Coordinates of C-alpha atoms in Angstrom, one line a residue:
X1 CA -27.1 -3.4 8.4
X2 CA -25.7 -4.9 5.4
X3 CA -22.6 -3.5 3.5
X4 CA -24.5 -1.9 0.9
X5 CA -26.7 0.2 3.4
X6 CA -23.4 1.3 5.0
X7 CA -22.2 2.4 1.9
X8 CA -25.2 4.5 1.0
X9 CA -25.4 5.9 4.7
X10 CA -21.8 6.7 4.4
X11 CA -22.4 8.6 0.9
X12 CA -25.7 10.2 2.0
X13 CA -24.4 11.7 5.2
X14 CA -20.7 12.4 4.5
X15 CA -19.6 10.6 7.2
X16 CA -15.8 10.8 8.1
X17 CA -13.7 8.0 9.6
X18 CA -11.6 10.1 12.0
X19 CA -8.0 9.6 12.6
X20 CA -6.9 11.4 15.9
X21 CA -4.8 14.7 15.1
X22 CA -3.7 17.5 17.0
X23 CA -6.3 20.4 17.4
X24 CA -3.9 22.9 16.3
X25 CA -3.4 21.2 12.9
X26 CA -7.3 21.3 12.5
X27 CA -7.9 24.7 13.1
X28 CA -10.2 26.7 15.6
X29 CA -13.7 25.2 16.2
X30 CA -12.5 21.8 15.4
X31 CA -14.6 19.0 16.5
X32 CA -12.8 16.1 18.0
X33 CA -14.2 13.1 19.7
X34 CA -13.4 13.2 23.4
X35 CA -12.9 9.5 23.6
X36 CA -13.1 6.5 21.5
X37 CA -16.8 6.2 22.6
X38 CA -17.4 9.2 20.3
X39 CA -17.3 6.7 17.4
X40 CA -20.3 4.7 16.1
X41 CA -19.2 1.0 16.0
X42 CA -20.7 -1.4 13.7
X43 CA -19.5 -5.0 13.6
X44 CA -20.7 -7.0 10.6
X45 CA -21.6 -10.4 10.5
X46 CA -18.2 -11.6 9.2
X47 CA -16.4 -9.8 12.1
X48 CA -15.4 -6.7 10.1
X49 CA -15.5 -3.6 12.3
X50 CA -16.6 -0.2 11.3
X51 CA -15.7 2.9 13.2
X52 CA -17.5 6.1 12.2
X53 CA -17.2 9.7 13.1
X54 CA -19.6 12.2 11.6
X55 CA -18.5 15.6 10.7
X56 CA -21.2 17.6 9.0
X57 CA -18.8 20.3 8.1
X58 CA -16.9 18.3 5.7
X59 CA -18.5 17.0 2.4
X60 CA -16.1 14.0 2.2
X61 CA -15.7 10.5 3.4
X62 CA -12.5 8.9 4.2
X63 CA -11.6 5.4 4.9
X64 CA -8.7 3.2 6.3
X65 CA -8.2 -0.3 6.7
X66 CA -6.0 -1.8 9.6
X67 CA -5.4 -5.4 10.1
X68 CA -4.6 -6.9 13.5
X69 CA -1.5 -8.6 12.4
X70 CA 2.0 -7.7 12.4
X71 CA 5.4 -8.8 13.3
X72 CA 4.7 -8.8 17.0
X73 CA 1.7 -11.3 16.5
X74 CA 3.5 -14.0 14.6
X75 CA 3.8 -17.2 16.4
X76 CA 7.4 -18.3 17.6
X77 CA 9.2 -19.6 14.9
X78 CA 7.1 -18.4 12.1
X79 CA 8.8 -15.0 11.5
X80 CA 8.1 -13.2 8.2
X81 CA 4.5 -14.6 7.5
X82 CA 3.2 -11.0 7.9
X83 CA 5.6 -9.6 5.4
X84 CA 5.1 -12.7 3.0
X85 CA 1.3 -12.0 3.2
X86 CA 1.8 -8.2 2.7
X87 CA 3.5 -8.9 -0.7
X88 CA 1.1 -11.5 -1.6
X89 CA -1.8 -9.3 -1.1
X90 CA -0.2 -6.1 -2.8
X91 CA 1.8 -8.0 -5.6
X92 CA -0.3 -10.9 -6.3
X93 CA 0.6 -14.7 -6.7
X94 CA 0.7 -17.0 -9.6
X95 CA -3.0 -17.5 -9.4
X96 CA -4.2 -13.9 -7.9
X97 CA -3.5 -10.7 -9.9
X98 CA -2.4 -12.1 -13.0
X99 CA -4.2 -13.2 -16.0
X100 CA -1.4 -15.2 -17.6
X101 CA 1.4 -16.2 -15.1
X102 CA 3.2 -18.4 -17.8
X103 CA 3.6 -15.6 -20.0
X104 CA 4.5 -13.1 -17.3
X105 CA 7.2 -15.6 -15.7
X106 CA 9.8 -15.1 -18.4
X107 CA 9.5 -11.2 -18.1
X108 CA 9.8 -11.5 -14.4
X109 CA 12.9 -13.5 -14.9
X110 CA 14.4 -10.7 -17.0
X111 CA 13.3 -8.1 -14.4
X112 CA 15.0 -10.1 -11.5
X113 CA 18.2 -10.2 -13.3
X114 CA 18.0 -6.3 -14.4
X115 CA 17.1 -5.4 -10.5
X116 CA 20.2 -7.5 -9.5
X117 CA 22.6 -5.5 -11.8
X118 CA 21.0 -2.4 -10.7
X119 CA 21.3 -3.2 -6.8
X120 CA 25.2 -4.0 -7.9
X121 CA 25.6 -0.8 -9.5
X122 CA 23.6 1.1 -6.6
X123 CA 25.8 -0.6 -4.0
X124 CA 29.0 0.3 -5.9
X125 CA 28.0 3.9 -5.8
X126 CA 27.0 3.7 -2.2
X127 CA 30.2 2.3 -1.1
X128 CA 32.0 5.1 -3.2
X129 CA 30.1 7.8 -1.5
X130 CA 30.7 6.4 2.0
X131 CA 34.3 6.5 1.2
X132 CA 34.0 10.2 0.6
X133 CA 31.8 10.5 3.6
X134 CA 28.7 11.6 1.6
X135 CA 25.5 10.0 2.6
X136 CA 22.9 11.4 0.3
X137 CA 22.3 8.1 -1.6
X138 CA 19.2 9.4 -3.6
X139 CA 20.6 12.6 -4.5
X140 CA 20.6 13.2 -8.2
X141 CA 19.4 9.5 -8.6
X142 CA 20.1 7.7 -10.8
X143 CA 23.8 8.6 -10.5
X144 CA 25.7 6.9 -13.4
X145 CA 24.8 6.1 -17.0
X146 CA 24.6 2.3 -16.4
X147 CA 22.1 3.1 -13.5
X148 CA 20.0 5.1 -15.9
X149 CA 20.1 2.4 -18.5
X150 CA 19.3 -0.3 -16.0
X151 CA 16.3 1.9 -14.5
X152 CA 15.0 2.6 -18.1
X153 CA 15.0 -1.1 -18.7
X154 CA 13.1 -1.9 -15.7
X155 CA 10.4 0.6 -16.7
X156 CA 10.0 -1.1 -20.0
X157 CA 10.0 -4.7 -18.5
X158 CA 7.4 -3.3 -15.8
X159 CA 5.3 -2.2 -18.8
X160 CA 5.5 -5.5 -20.5
X161 CA 4.5 -7.6 -17.4
X162 CA 1.6 -5.1 -16.7
X163 CA -0.2 -6.8 -19.8
X164 CA -0.7 -9.8 -17.7
X165 CA -1.6 -8.2 -14.4
X166 CA -4.9 -7.7 -12.5
X167 CA -3.6 -4.9 -10.3
X168 CA -7.0 -4.3 -8.5
X169 CA -8.0 -8.2 -8.4
X170 CA -7.0 -8.2 -4.7
X171 CA -9.4 -5.3 -4.1
X172 CA -12.6 -6.4 -6.1
X173 CA -13.7 -8.5 -3.1
X174 CA -13.4 -5.3 -1.0
X175 CA -15.5 -3.1 -3.4
X176 CA -18.0 -5.9 -4.0
X177 CA -18.6 -6.1 -0.1
X178 CA -19.2 -2.3 -0.1
X179 CA -15.9 -0.8 0.4
X180 CA -15.3 2.3 -1.7
X181 CA -11.8 2.9 -3.5
X182 CA -10.9 5.0 -6.3
X183 CA -9.4 2.9 -9.1
X184 CA -6.3 5.2 -9.3
X185 CA -5.2 4.6 -5.9
X186 CA -1.7 3.2 -5.7
X187 CA -1.0 -0.2 -3.9
X188 CA 1.9 0.4 -1.7
X189 CA 4.0 -2.4 -0.5
X190 CA 7.6 -1.6 -0.1
X191 CA 10.7 -2.3 2.1
X192 CA 13.7 0.1 2.4
X193 CA 17.1 -0.2 3.1
X194 CA 18.0 0.0 6.7
X195 CA 21.4 1.8 7.4

């Protein structure tokens, strides 16, 4: 079975890739697979594995992609590779995801400097709030006129650098291989502040 025939089969029969959820959240009469064997499994020639669960009551197709890689699978002494690859996939490199990296480079330098100034202001505010034993960092964000000014500058710089970006380049291979994705779907890759 080719990628194209899988895509047409999924569209024609409204297949649903099913993620297990509590029955109570699905309502009465929900059809849940009793085990992993309740799913159809198709392995493509490149090793890509597709699990399909049909639910004819729902006229939609949902899909998720999972990669068998993470911090726990990294070789000893090579920590951080997964996180690096995550950002390379989602944010691009000097050759993937950009139309003109040389033009983009100068704007990226200003973005970096602006982000550093914003982080410094953020940390000053966070420390001030901690001294008062208030821990709602994102309440009324941004907190100061300087933070608002820096955030606005970042928005303007991001718009400027967007002229050279191919945000969906990393997904074109997926779509050409039969994957379906709306062009408006966000590409999340974030890290947060661990307290």
